[in-house]
Amino acid sequence: MQSAPTSSAGSAAKATGNTPLGGGGSKDSTATKRSTRVRPGDFIFRGLSTGSAVLIMVILAGVALFLIISAIPAITADWSTNSDLNTGPTAAFPNFWAYVGPLIWGTLWSAAIALLFGAPIGIGIALFISHYAPRRLASLLGYLVDLLAAVPSIVFGLWGIIVIRPFLLPLSDWLNANLGWIPLFGGAVTTTGSTILAGALVLAVMILPIITSISREIFLQTPRLHEEAALALGATRWEMIRLAVFPYAKSGIVSATLLGLGRALGETMAIALIISPAILVSVRLITEGQNSQTIAANIALNFPIATTLQRDALIGTGLMLFVISLAVNSIARAIVGGKRGKRKKGGGKSSSPSPLSQLPSGDAAVSIALDDVTREGRATDVDTEAHISEDDVEGAGK
Amino acid sequence: MSVLSPRTKPTGPVANSLTSGQLPRFAELYILGASLLVSALLLLLVGFSVVGWLVLSAVIYLVALALLSSVVENRRKATDRVIRGLVTVAFLLALIPLISTLATVIAQGIGEISWSYITSVGASTFDPNTLTVTQTPGALQAIVGTLIITGIASLISIPIGLFTSIYLVEYALPKQWLARTVTFLVDVMTGIPSIVAGLFAFSLFSIIVGPKAFSGFSASVALSVLMIPTVVRACEEMLRLVPSDLREASLALGVSKFATIVKIVLPTAIAGLITGIMLAVARIIGETAPIFLAASFTDNFNANPFDGPMQTLPVLAYTGYAFPGKDIAASNASAWGAALLLVLLVVILNLIARVIAKIFAPKGMR
């Protein structure tokens, strides 16, 4: 009470009618009021954030909605009588489904071939970076793979035209001459190299980074103790990976592959630039006129020359692509999410003991210092070592 | 301890228990060298090619390693060594397209890029006297178009993406249905094929504007659909890295949530946010299909994003090959020039992003 007037004489003078004590009391009350009241800045900011989140839902719904609105005229039209649709790129198809069917096949087919090349190599690279490469090199190598992801798809397309096409020509000739009885390699062999094989190879290169980066992340998350336990029991590096890393990363590998598939399904430029297509269902890999066209490349090639209704038809095929890739991506995410939930529920016992119990019995080796375990060639064979260790223990006991 | 190493063993080279039954230390290198040599010799008999040489060497190397290791060591170690070889081969295989692509782009594009290519508008002029079309290469219209379209797309996507990530990290409770739905939708949106985004923008604008819907802004909308999810994912990751101690300390001092986010959380994460956003920009700057559908292509200079077709670098590269002009060689060369410019842009953006991440990384984290 005595100090109050001296310390805040000025403020008391400003706050007319308030005694210093009363002023303090009112301050307190405003503070409590403030904490309960929502401040405008807070309110606006919260609104903006929530609004953006809702906006994302709106955008996704809008994508689907506008595609459907644009596609409906072409889907419902009678293609054989409609003068707009029985000419040009959409001629010779009785209806929309006859048009989009072969395109869906081509999309799935090229993506499947790309996955066949891309997935094993991508997972191999991820393993190399996470478990084989020297620690110091690993981050640099990871950066190189990221660089591969950063190269625009159009550049890969151009590269495919002038490098991959001629590169595959001798191989195509050889395959056709020697294995031509297999439908895959049958038909009239290409002379320019504009085959679906070339396109799919470029696709494989483009999906490598996504498969690699996701699987690498999952591989690196393997519990270190599982790995060390496997090595301590005498597993070689590969056995450790098979028994500790792969069971842990199984769902991650599957979803990485599916995400790669999603990317391959929607990739446009590589296919549009490289293959010389036809709208038909074909498994031939190395012919020129019998490459199944993909949805995305078909849109890119025909969009500039299409009439309005033909454009609607192309948008309809795009809608199908949207649905397919949505399904693939949702499955991929669901696999990751579902596995994660299970793992949490099951606790720690789900993955660790079962794979390790599969280790060949009698192959247990003496563990060396944990730091050195990961180094190759140290985990030696059992017989002599085991004796030494027993002796050592006895000796220590004496 | 005496039990450990009894000295009753015979003299002479004793099999060291640690190294016996193993291939010598650099055996893999020796085998690699030998297999390179053998396959070179074999191929010299039938005709040499670099690709065949490397493939044959790899095969010989793996087979020789498997045989040697299974004889000297055991089957398990042989498997281990072969797998190690296979994994390494997979990695080298991936380096080939990377190096080959970059080398090809540089080799093909370097001749095209010059000061006049960057600063002049490409055009083809028809000479009525000689009836020939001469093409003057130029990429100015494409450079300007790329910058405008990417800029507008960033202006749309960065606020939406940043605010959404703030919502997900700061406001949403983890089990709230909106948060879960948005997280799922963002995941799904990352998987939208780029060409579908282009179709969406085109049909949106052709419904609103009517026919002739091609415009730079439409392409920006298409790119935003692709960019928003990447921005959300990157920013969300970065915001989650901010220690919650900082937030709690700020809130405990009576600072409002809004001020906590703006003054504490965002400045702490700023380096990561900028890096993530720049990588997102680098990702969409090379997109071809959506721009091609939404903004079409043109040789004319057009800096108005709301009216008429706009040329961009990736589309210039595409049309140079897919729809070449009269002078096909010149069109192709122009395409390579655009491709090289694009790669340079992407690499520069990536480098800047990494440098920012390195320099401004908050100390003491990780």
Coordinates of N, CA, C and O in Angstrom, one line a residue, chain A residues 39 41-42 45-46 48-50 52-53 55-57 59-60 62-63 66-67 69-70 121 124-125 128 132 141 143-144 146 148 150 152 154-156 158-159 161-163 167 205 208 234-239 266 268-269 273 296 299-301 303-304 311 315 318 321-322 325-326 329-330 333 363 376-377 380-381 384-385 388 391-392, chain B residues 1 3-4 17-18 22 51 74 76 79-80 83-84 87-88 90-91 93-95 97-98 100-101 104-105 108 160 163-164 166-167 171 178 181-182 184-193 195-196 199-200 202-204 207 214 228 232 254 256-258 261 286 288-289 292-293 314 317-318 321 323 335-336 339 342-343 346 350-351 354:
Chain A
R39 N -9.7 -14.3 -28.8 CA -9.2 -13.0 -29.4 C -9.5 -13.1 -30.9 O -9.4 -14.1 -31.5
G41 N -7.6 -12.2 -33.4 CA -6.5 -12.7 -34.1 C -6.5 -14.2 -34.1 O -6.4 -14.9 -35.1
D42 N -6.7 -14.8 -32.9 CA -6.8 -16.2 -32.7 C -7.9 -16.8 -33.5 O -7.7 -17.8 -34.2
F45 N -7.2 -16.7 -37.3 CA -6.1 -17.6 -37.6 C -6.7 -19.0 -37.6 O -6.4 -19.8 -38.5
R46 N -7.4 -19.3 -36.6 CA -8.0 -20.7 -36.5 C -8.9 -20.9 -37.7 O -8.9 -22.0 -38.3
L48 N -8.8 -19.5 -40.6 CA -8.0 -19.6 -41.8 C -7.5 -21.1 -41.9 O -7.6 -21.7 -43.0
S49 N -6.9 -21.6 -40.8 CA -6.3 -22.9 -40.9 C -7.4 -23.9 -41.2 O -7.2 -24.8 -42.0
T50 N -8.5 -23.9 -40.4 CA -9.5 -24.9 -40.6 C -10.1 -24.7 -42.0 O -10.4 -25.7 -42.7
S52 N -8.6 -23.7 -44.7 CA -7.7 -24.3 -45.7 C -7.9 -25.8 -45.7 O -7.9 -26.4 -46.8
A53 N -8.0 -26.4 -44.5 CA -8.2 -27.9 -44.5 C -9.5 -28.3 -45.2 O -9.5 -29.2 -45.9
L55 N -10.9 -26.5 -47.5 CA -10.8 -26.2 -48.9 C -10.1 -27.4 -49.6 O -10.5 -27.6 -50.8
I56 N -9.2 -28.1 -49.0 CA -8.6 -29.2 -49.6 C -9.7 -30.3 -50.0 O -9.7 -30.8 -51.1
M57 N -10.6 -30.5 -49.1 CA -11.7 -31.4 -49.3 C -12.5 -30.9 -50.5 O -12.9 -31.7 -51.4
I59 N -11.5 -29.0 -52.9 CA -10.8 -29.1 -54.2 C -10.9 -30.5 -54.7 O -11.2 -30.7 -55.9
L60 N -10.6 -31.5 -53.9 CA -10.7 -32.8 -54.3 C -12.0 -33.2 -54.9 O -12.2 -33.8 -55.9
G62 N -14.1 -31.1 -56.0 CA -14.3 -30.3 -57.3 C -13.6 -31.0 -58.4 O -14.2 -31.0 -59.5
V63 N -12.4 -31.6 -58.2 CA -11.8 -32.3 -59.3 C -12.7 -33.4 -59.8 O -13.0 -33.5 -61.0
F66 N -16.0 -31.8 -61.5 CA -15.9 -31.1 -62.8 C -15.6 -32.1 -63.9 O -16.0 -32.0 -65.1
L67 N -14.8 -33.1 -63.5 CA -14.5 -34.2 -64.5 C -15.7 -34.9 -64.9 O -16.0 -35.2 -66.1
I69 N -18.9 -33.8 -64.7 CA -19.8 -32.9 -65.5 C -19.3 -32.9 -66.9 O -20.1 -33.0 -67.8
S70 N -18.0 -32.7 -67.1 CA -17.5 -32.6 -68.5 C -17.6 -33.9 -69.2 O -17.8 -33.9 -70.5
I121 N 14.6 -53.2 -58.6 CA 15.8 -52.4 -58.6 C 15.7 -51.3 -57.5 O 16.6 -51.0 -56.8
G124 N 16.3 -52.7 -54.3 CA 17.7 -53.0 -54.2 C 18.5 -51.8 -53.8 O 19.4 -51.8 -53.0
I125 N 18.2 -50.7 -54.5 CA 18.9 -49.4 -54.2 C 18.7 -49.0 -52.8 O 19.6 -48.6 -52.1
F128 N 20.8 -51.0 -50.6 CA 22.2 -50.6 -50.8 C 22.4 -49.4 -49.9 O 23.4 -49.3 -49.2
Y132 N 24.1 -51.4 -47.0 CA 25.3 -51.8 -47.6 C 26.3 -50.7 -47.8 O 27.5 -50.9 -47.5
L141 N 24.5 -40.7 -51.6 CA 23.8 -41.5 -52.5 C 22.3 -41.2 -52.5 O 21.6 -41.2 -53.5
Y143 N 21.0 -38.4 -51.9 CA 20.8 -37.2 -52.6 C 20.8 -37.4 -54.1 O 20.0 -36.8 -54.8
L144 N 21.6 -38.3 -54.6 CA 21.7 -38.7 -56.0 C 20.3 -39.2 -56.4 O 19.8 -38.8 -57.5
D146 N 17.5 -38.6 -55.0 CA 16.5 -37.5 -55.0 C 16.7 -36.6 -56.2 O 15.7 -36.1 -56.8
L148 N 17.5 -37.8 -59.1 CA 16.7 -38.5 -60.1 C 15.3 -38.2 -60.1 O 14.6 -38.0 -61.1
A150 N 14.1 -35.4 -59.1 CA 13.8 -34.0 -59.5 C 13.8 -33.7 -61.0 O 13.3 -32.7 -61.4
P152 N 12.7 -33.4 -64.5 CA 11.3 -33.3 -65.0 C 11.0 -34.5 -65.9 O 11.9 -34.9 -66.7
I154 N 9.5 -34.6 -68.7 CA 9.6 -34.3 -70.1 C 11.1 -34.6 -70.5 O 11.3 -35.1 -71.6
V155 N 12.0 -34.3 -69.6 CA 13.4 -34.6 -69.9 C 13.7 -36.1 -70.1 O 14.4 -36.5 -71.0
F156 N 13.0 -36.9 -69.2 CA 13.2 -38.3 -69.4 C 12.6 -38.8 -70.7 O 13.1 -39.7 -71.4
L158 N 12.4 -37.0 -73.6 CA 13.3 -36.7 -74.6 C 14.5 -37.7 -74.6 O 15.0 -38.1 -75.7
W159 N 15.0 -38.0 -73.4 CA 16.1 -38.9 -73.3 C 15.7 -40.3 -73.8 O 16.5 -40.9 -74.5
I161 N 13.6 -40.9 -76.2 CA 13.6 -40.8 -77.6 C 15.0 -41.1 -78.2 O 15.1 -41.9 -79.1
I162 N 16.0 -40.4 -77.7 CA 17.2 -40.4 -78.5 C 18.2 -41.4 -77.9 O 19.2 -41.8 -78.5
V163 N 18.0 -41.9 -76.6 CA 18.9 -42.9 -76.1 C 18.3 -44.3 -76.0 O 18.9 -45.3 -76.4
F167 N 18.9 -47.8 -78.2 CA 19.6 -48.8 -77.3 C 18.9 -50.1 -77.3 O 19.5 -51.2 -77.3
V205 N 12.5 -46.0 -64.9 CA 13.4 -45.1 -64.3 C 12.7 -44.0 -63.5 O 13.2 -43.6 -62.5
L208 N 11.6 -45.2 -60.1 CA 12.6 -45.7 -59.2 C 12.7 -44.8 -57.9 O 12.7 -45.3 -56.8
G234 N 24.7 -64.8 -35.4 CA 25.5 -65.4 -36.4 C 25.0 -65.3 -37.8 O 25.4 -65.9 -38.8
A235 N 23.9 -64.5 -37.9 CA 23.3 -64.4 -39.3 C 24.3 -63.6 -40.1 O 25.0 -62.7 -39.6
T236 N 24.4 -63.9 -41.4 CA 25.1 -63.1 -42.3 C 24.3 -61.8 -42.6 O 23.1 -61.7 -42.2
R237 N 24.9 -60.9 -43.3 CA 24.2 -59.6 -43.6 C 22.8 -59.9 -44.2 O 21.8 -59.3 -43.8
W238 N 22.8 -60.8 -45.3 CA 21.6 -61.0 -46.0 C 20.6 -61.7 -45.1 O 19.4 -61.4 -45.1
E239 N 21.0 -62.7 -44.3 CA 20.1 -63.3 -43.4 C 19.5 -62.3 -42.4 O 18.3 -62.4 -42.1
G266 N -0.1 -42.7 -64.1 CA -0.5 -41.3 -64.5 C 0.6 -40.6 -65.3 O 0.4 -39.5 -65.7
T268 N 2.6 -39.3 -68.2 CA 2.1 -39.0 -69.6 C 3.3 -38.9 -70.6 O 3.2 -39.6 -71.6
M269 N 4.2 -38.1 -70.3 CA 5.1 -37.6 -71.4 C 6.0 -38.7 -71.9 O 6.2 -38.8 -73.1
L273 N 5.7 -39.5 -75.9 CA 6.8 -39.1 -76.8 C 7.4 -40.4 -77.4 O 7.9 -40.3 -78.5
A296 N -3.2 -41.6 -70.4 CA -2.6 -40.2 -70.2 C -2.0 -39.8 -71.6 O -2.2 -38.7 -72.0
I299 N -4.6 -38.8 -74.1 CA -5.1 -37.5 -73.9 C -4.1 -36.4 -74.5 O -4.5 -35.5 -75.2
A300 N -2.9 -36.6 -74.1 CA -1.9 -35.6 -74.5 C -1.8 -35.5 -76.0 O -1.6 -34.4 -76.5
L301 N -1.9 -36.6 -76.7 CA -1.7 -36.6 -78.1 C -2.9 -36.0 -78.8 O -2.8 -35.3 -79.9
F303 N -5.6 -34.2 -77.5 CA -6.3 -33.1 -77.0 C -6.3 -31.8 -77.9 O -7.3 -31.2 -78.1
P304 N -5.1 -31.5 -78.5 CA -5.0 -30.3 -79.3 C -5.9 -30.4 -80.5 O -6.4 -29.4 -81.0
R311 N -13.2 -33.9 -76.9 CA -12.5 -33.5 -75.7 C -13.2 -34.0 -74.4 O -12.6 -34.5 -73.5
I315 N -11.8 -36.3 -71.6 CA -11.9 -36.1 -70.1 C -12.5 -37.3 -69.4 O -12.2 -37.6 -68.3
G318 N -9.9 -39.6 -68.8 CA -9.2 -39.1 -67.6 C -9.8 -39.4 -66.3 O -9.2 -39.6 -65.3
L321 N -8.9 -42.8 -65.3 CA -7.6 -42.8 -64.8 C -7.6 -42.3 -63.4 O -6.9 -42.9 -62.5
F322 N -8.3 -41.2 -63.1 CA -8.5 -40.7 -61.8 C -9.0 -41.7 -60.8 O -8.4 -41.9 -59.7
S325 N -6.2 -44.5 -60.3 CA -5.1 -44.2 -59.4 C -5.5 -43.8 -58.0 O -4.8 -44.1 -57.0
L326 N -6.8 -43.3 -57.9 CA -7.3 -43.1 -56.5 C -7.4 -44.4 -55.8 O -7.0 -44.5 -54.6
N329 N -3.9 -45.7 -54.9 CA -3.3 -45.0 -53.8 C -3.9 -45.2 -52.5 O -3.3 -45.3 -51.4
S330 N -5.3 -45.3 -52.5 CA -6.0 -45.6 -51.3 C -5.6 -46.9 -50.7 O -5.4 -47.1 -49.5
R333 N -2.2 -46.6 -49.1 CA -2.2 -45.9 -47.8 C -2.9 -46.8 -46.7 O -2.4 -46.8 -45.6
D363 N 24.0 -72.4 -35.6 CA 24.9 -71.5 -36.3 C 25.2 -70.3 -35.5 O 25.7 -69.3 -36.0
E376 N 31.2 -56.2 -42.1 CA 31.2 -57.5 -42.8 C 32.4 -58.4 -42.4 O 33.5 -57.9 -42.2
G377 N 32.2 -59.7 -42.4 CA 33.3 -60.6 -42.2 C 33.7 -60.8 -40.8 O 34.6 -61.7 -40.6
T380 N 32.0 -64.7 -37.3 CA 32.7 -65.9 -37.8 C 31.9 -67.1 -37.4 O 30.9 -67.1 -36.7
D381 N 32.4 -68.2 -37.9 CA 31.6 -69.5 -37.7 C 31.8 -70.0 -36.2 O 32.7 -69.6 -35.5
T384 N 35.0 -73.3 -33.3 CA 36.2 -72.9 -32.5 C 35.8 -71.8 -31.5 O 36.1 -71.8 -30.4
E385 N 35.1 -70.8 -32.1 CA 34.8 -69.6 -31.3 C 34.0 -70.0 -30.1 O 34.2 -69.5 -29.0
I388 N 36.1 -71.4 -27.4 CA 36.9 -70.4 -26.7 C 36.0 -69.6 -25.7 O 36.4 -69.4 -24.6
D391 N 35.5 -71.6 -22.7 CA 36.7 -71.7 -21.9 C 36.9 -70.3 -21.1 O 37.3 -70.3 -20.0
D392 N 36.6 -69.3 -21.9 CA 36.8 -68.0 -21.4 C 36.0 -67.8 -20.1 O 36.5 -67.3 -19.1
Chain B
M1 N 43.1 -67.9 -18.4 CA 43.5 -67.3 -19.7 C 44.4 -68.3 -20.4 O 44.4 -68.3 -21.6
V3 N 44.0 -71.3 -20.7 CA 43.1 -72.3 -21.4 C 42.8 -71.7 -22.8 O 42.6 -72.4 -23.7
L4 N 42.7 -70.4 -22.8 CA 42.3 -69.7 -24.0 C 43.2 -70.0 -25.2 O 42.8 -70.3 -26.3
S17 N 41.6 -68.9 -36.3 CA 40.2 -69.2 -36.2 C 39.4 -68.1 -36.7 O 38.2 -68.3 -37.1
L18 N 39.9 -66.8 -36.6 CA 39.1 -65.7 -37.1 C 39.0 -65.6 -38.6 O 38.0 -65.1 -39.1
Q22 N 37.6 -68.4 -44.9 CA 37.1 -67.2 -45.5 C 37.9 -66.9 -46.8 O 39.1 -67.2 -46.9
V51 N 28.2 -52.1 -73.4 CA 27.1 -52.6 -72.7 C 27.2 -54.1 -72.4 O 27.1 -54.6 -71.3
N74 N 30.9 -71.2 -47.1 CA 29.7 -72.1 -47.1 C 28.6 -71.4 -47.9 O 28.7 -70.3 -48.4
R76 N 25.7 -70.2 -47.0 CA 25.1 -69.0 -46.5 C 25.9 -67.8 -46.8 O 25.4 -66.8 -47.2
T79 N 25.5 -67.0 -50.5 CA 24.3 -66.2 -50.8 C 24.5 -64.8 -50.4 O 24.1 -63.9 -51.1
D80 N 25.1 -64.6 -49.2 CA 25.3 -63.2 -48.7 C 26.1 -62.4 -49.7 O 25.7 -61.3 -50.1
I83 N 24.1 -61.6 -52.9 CA 23.1 -60.6 -52.7 C 23.8 -59.2 -52.7 O 23.3 -58.3 -53.2
R84 N 24.9 -59.2 -52.0 CA 25.6 -57.9 -51.9 C 25.9 -57.4 -53.3 O 25.7 -56.2 -53.6
V87 N 22.7 -56.2 -55.1 CA 22.2 -54.9 -54.6 C 23.1 -53.8 -55.1 O 22.6 -52.8 -55.6
T88 N 24.4 -54.0 -55.2 CA 25.3 -53.0 -55.7 C 25.1 -52.8 -57.2 O 25.0 -51.7 -57.7
A90 N 22.2 -53.2 -58.7 CA 21.0 -52.5 -58.8 C 21.3 -51.0 -58.6 O 20.8 -50.1 -59.4
F91 N 22.1 -50.6 -57.7 CA 22.4 -49.2 -57.5 C 23.2 -48.6 -58.7 O 22.8 -47.6 -59.1
L93 N 23.0 -49.7 -61.7 CA 22.0 -49.6 -62.8 C 21.2 -48.3 -62.7 O 20.9 -47.7 -63.7
A94 N 20.9 -47.8 -61.5 CA 20.1 -46.6 -61.3 C 21.0 -45.4 -61.7 O 20.4 -44.4 -62.1
L95 N 22.3 -45.5 -61.4 CA 23.1 -44.3 -61.7 C 23.2 -44.1 -63.2 O 23.3 -43.0 -63.7
P97 N 20.9 -44.3 -65.8 CA 20.0 -43.4 -66.4 C 20.2 -41.9 -65.9 O 20.1 -41.0 -66.7
L98 N 20.6 -41.8 -64.7 CA 20.8 -40.4 -64.1 C 21.9 -39.7 -64.9 O 21.7 -38.6 -65.4
S100 N 23.3 -40.7 -67.7 CA 23.0 -40.6 -69.1 C 22.1 -39.5 -69.5 O 22.3 -38.8 -70.5
T101 N 21.0 -39.3 -68.6 CA 20.1 -38.3 -68.9 C 20.7 -36.9 -68.8 O 20.6 -36.1 -69.8
T104 N 23.1 -36.4 -71.7 CA 22.4 -36.2 -73.0 C 21.8 -34.8 -73.1 O 21.9 -34.1 -74.1
V105 N 21.1 -34.3 -72.0 CA 20.5 -33.0 -72.0 C 21.6 -31.9 -72.2 O 21.4 -31.0 -73.0
Q108 N 23.0 -32.1 -75.8 CA 22.1 -31.7 -76.9 C 21.7 -30.3 -76.7 O 21.4 -29.6 -77.7
I160 N -2.5 -21.9 -48.8 CA -3.4 -23.0 -48.5 C -2.7 -24.2 -47.8 O -3.1 -24.7 -46.8
F163 N -1.4 -23.1 -44.2 CA -2.4 -23.1 -43.2 C -3.0 -24.5 -42.9 O -3.3 -24.7 -41.8
T164 N -3.1 -25.3 -43.9 CA -3.6 -26.6 -43.7 C -2.7 -27.4 -42.7 O -3.1 -28.1 -41.8
I166 N -0.7 -26.1 -40.6 CA -0.8 -25.5 -39.2 C -2.0 -26.0 -38.6 O -2.0 -26.4 -37.4
Y167 N -3.1 -26.2 -39.3 CA -4.3 -26.8 -38.8 C -4.1 -28.2 -38.3 O -4.4 -28.5 -37.1
Y171 N -3.9 -27.2 -34.4 CA -5.3 -27.0 -34.0 C -6.0 -28.4 -33.9 O -6.8 -28.6 -32.9
L178 N -12.2 -34.5 -39.0 CA -11.7 -33.6 -40.0 C -10.2 -33.8 -40.3 O -9.8 -33.9 -41.4
T181 N -9.6 -37.1 -42.0 CA -10.0 -37.0 -43.4 C -9.1 -36.2 -44.2 O -8.7 -36.6 -45.3
V182 N -8.6 -35.1 -43.7 CA -7.8 -34.2 -44.5 C -6.4 -34.9 -44.7 O -5.9 -34.9 -45.8
F184 N -5.9 -38.0 -44.9 CA -6.1 -39.1 -45.9 C -6.2 -38.5 -47.3 O -5.6 -38.9 -48.3
L185 N -7.0 -37.4 -47.4 CA -7.2 -36.7 -48.7 C -5.9 -36.2 -49.2 O -5.7 -36.2 -50.5
V186 N -5.1 -35.6 -48.3 CA -3.8 -35.1 -48.8 C -2.9 -36.2 -49.4 O -2.3 -36.1 -50.5
D187 N -3.0 -37.4 -48.7 CA -2.2 -38.5 -49.2 C -2.8 -38.9 -50.6 O -2.0 -39.2 -51.5
V188 N -4.1 -38.9 -50.7 CA -4.7 -39.3 -52.0 C -4.4 -38.3 -53.0 O -4.1 -38.6 -54.2
M189 N -4.4 -37.0 -52.7 CA -4.1 -36.0 -53.6 C -2.7 -36.0 -54.2 O -2.4 -35.7 -55.4
T190 N -1.7 -36.5 -53.4 CA -0.4 -36.6 -53.9 C -0.3 -37.6 -55.0 O 0.5 -37.6 -55.9
G191 N -1.3 -38.5 -55.1 CA -1.3 -39.5 -56.1 C -2.1 -39.2 -57.3 O -2.3 -40.0 -58.3
I192 N -2.7 -38.0 -57.4 CA -3.5 -37.6 -58.6 C -2.6 -37.5 -59.8 O -1.5 -36.8 -59.7
P193 N -2.9 -38.2 -60.8 CA -2.0 -38.1 -62.0 C -2.0 -36.6 -62.5 O -3.1 -36.0 -62.5
I195 N -1.9 -35.3 -65.3 CA -2.8 -35.0 -66.5 C -4.2 -34.8 -66.0 O -5.0 -34.0 -66.6
V196 N -4.6 -35.5 -65.0 CA -6.0 -35.3 -64.5 C -6.1 -33.9 -63.9 O -7.2 -33.3 -64.1
L199 N -6.8 -31.8 -66.8 CA -8.2 -31.9 -67.3 C -9.2 -31.2 -66.4 O -10.1 -30.6 -66.8
F200 N -8.9 -31.3 -65.1 CA -9.8 -30.6 -64.1 C -9.8 -29.1 -64.4 O -10.9 -28.5 -64.5
F202 N -9.0 -27.5 -67.1 CA -9.6 -27.2 -68.3 C -11.1 -27.3 -68.3 O -11.8 -26.4 -68.7
S203 N -11.7 -28.3 -67.6 CA -13.1 -28.4 -67.6 C -13.7 -27.3 -66.7 O -14.8 -26.8 -67.0
L204 N -13.0 -27.0 -65.6 CA -13.5 -26.0 -64.7 C -13.6 -24.7 -65.5 O -14.6 -24.0 -65.5
I207 N -16.2 -24.5 -68.3 CA -17.6 -24.4 -67.8 C -17.8 -22.9 -67.4 O -18.8 -22.3 -67.6
F214 N -8.3 -21.7 -72.7 CA -6.9 -21.8 -72.4 C -6.3 -20.5 -71.8 O -6.6 -19.4 -72.3
I228 N -0.3 -28.3 -53.7 CA -0.8 -28.2 -52.4 C -0.5 -29.4 -51.5 O 0.1 -29.2 -50.4
V232 N 1.7 -29.3 -48.1 CA 1.1 -29.7 -46.8 C 2.0 -30.7 -46.1 O 2.4 -30.6 -45.0
G254 N 1.3 -17.1 -21.0 CA 0.0 -16.4 -21.2 C -0.1 -15.9 -22.7 O -1.0 -15.1 -23.0
S256 N -1.0 -15.9 -26.5 CA -2.2 -16.6 -27.1 C -1.6 -17.6 -28.1 O -0.5 -17.6 -28.6
K257 N -2.5 -18.5 -28.5 CA -2.2 -19.6 -29.5 C -1.7 -19.0 -30.8 O -0.7 -19.4 -31.4
F258 N -2.4 -18.0 -31.2 CA -2.1 -17.3 -32.5 C -0.7 -16.8 -32.4 O 0.2 -17.0 -33.3
I261 N 2.0 -19.5 -32.4 CA 2.3 -20.1 -33.7 C 3.1 -19.1 -34.5 O 4.2 -19.5 -35.1
G286 N 8.5 -28.5 -63.5 CA 8.8 -29.4 -64.7 C 7.6 -30.1 -65.2 O 7.7 -30.9 -66.1
T288 N 4.6 -31.1 -67.3 CA 4.3 -30.8 -68.7 C 2.8 -30.9 -69.0 O 2.1 -30.0 -69.5
A289 N 2.3 -32.1 -68.7 CA 0.9 -32.5 -69.1 C -0.1 -31.5 -68.7 O -0.9 -31.0 -69.5
F292 N 0.1 -28.2 -70.5 CA -0.2 -28.4 -71.9 C -1.7 -28.4 -72.2 O -2.2 -27.9 -73.1
L293 N -2.4 -29.1 -71.3 CA -3.9 -29.1 -71.4 C -4.5 -27.8 -71.1 O -5.5 -27.4 -71.7
P314 N 8.6 -26.6 -70.2 CA 8.4 -28.0 -70.5 C 7.5 -28.3 -71.7 O 7.7 -29.2 -72.5
A317 N 9.5 -27.9 -74.8 CA 10.3 -29.1 -75.0 C 9.4 -30.2 -75.6 O 9.9 -31.0 -76.5
Y318 N 8.2 -30.3 -75.1 CA 7.3 -31.4 -75.6 C 6.9 -31.1 -77.1 O 7.0 -32.0 -77.9
Y321 N 9.1 -31.8 -80.0 CA 9.2 -33.1 -80.6 C 7.9 -33.6 -81.1 O 7.8 -34.3 -82.1
F323 N 5.0 -31.9 -81.9 CA 4.3 -31.1 -83.0 C 5.4 -30.2 -83.6 O 5.3 -29.0 -83.4
A335 N 13.7 -27.7 -78.5 CA 13.2 -28.6 -77.4 C 14.3 -28.9 -76.4 O 14.1 -28.8 -75.2
W336 N 15.5 -29.3 -77.0 CA 16.6 -29.6 -76.1 C 17.1 -28.4 -75.3 O 17.4 -28.5 -74.1
A339 N 14.7 -28.0 -72.5 CA 14.9 -29.1 -71.5 C 16.1 -28.7 -70.6 O 16.1 -28.9 -69.4
L342 N 15.3 -26.0 -68.3 CA 14.4 -26.6 -67.2 C 15.2 -27.3 -66.2 O 15.0 -27.1 -65.0
V343 N 16.2 -28.1 -66.7 CA 17.0 -28.9 -65.7 C 17.8 -28.0 -64.9 O 17.9 -28.1 -63.6
V346 N 15.6 -26.4 -62.2 CA 15.3 -27.4 -61.2 C 16.5 -27.6 -60.2 O 16.3 -27.7 -59.0
N350 N 16.7 -26.8 -56.3 CA 17.1 -27.8 -55.3 C 18.3 -27.4 -54.5 O 18.3 -27.6 -53.3
L351 N 19.3 -26.9 -55.2 CA 20.5 -26.5 -54.5 C 20.2 -25.4 -53.4 O 20.6 -25.5 -52.3
R354 N 18.6 -26.9 -50.5 CA 19.5 -27.6 -49.6 C 20.3 -26.6 -48.8 O 20.6 -26.9 -47.6

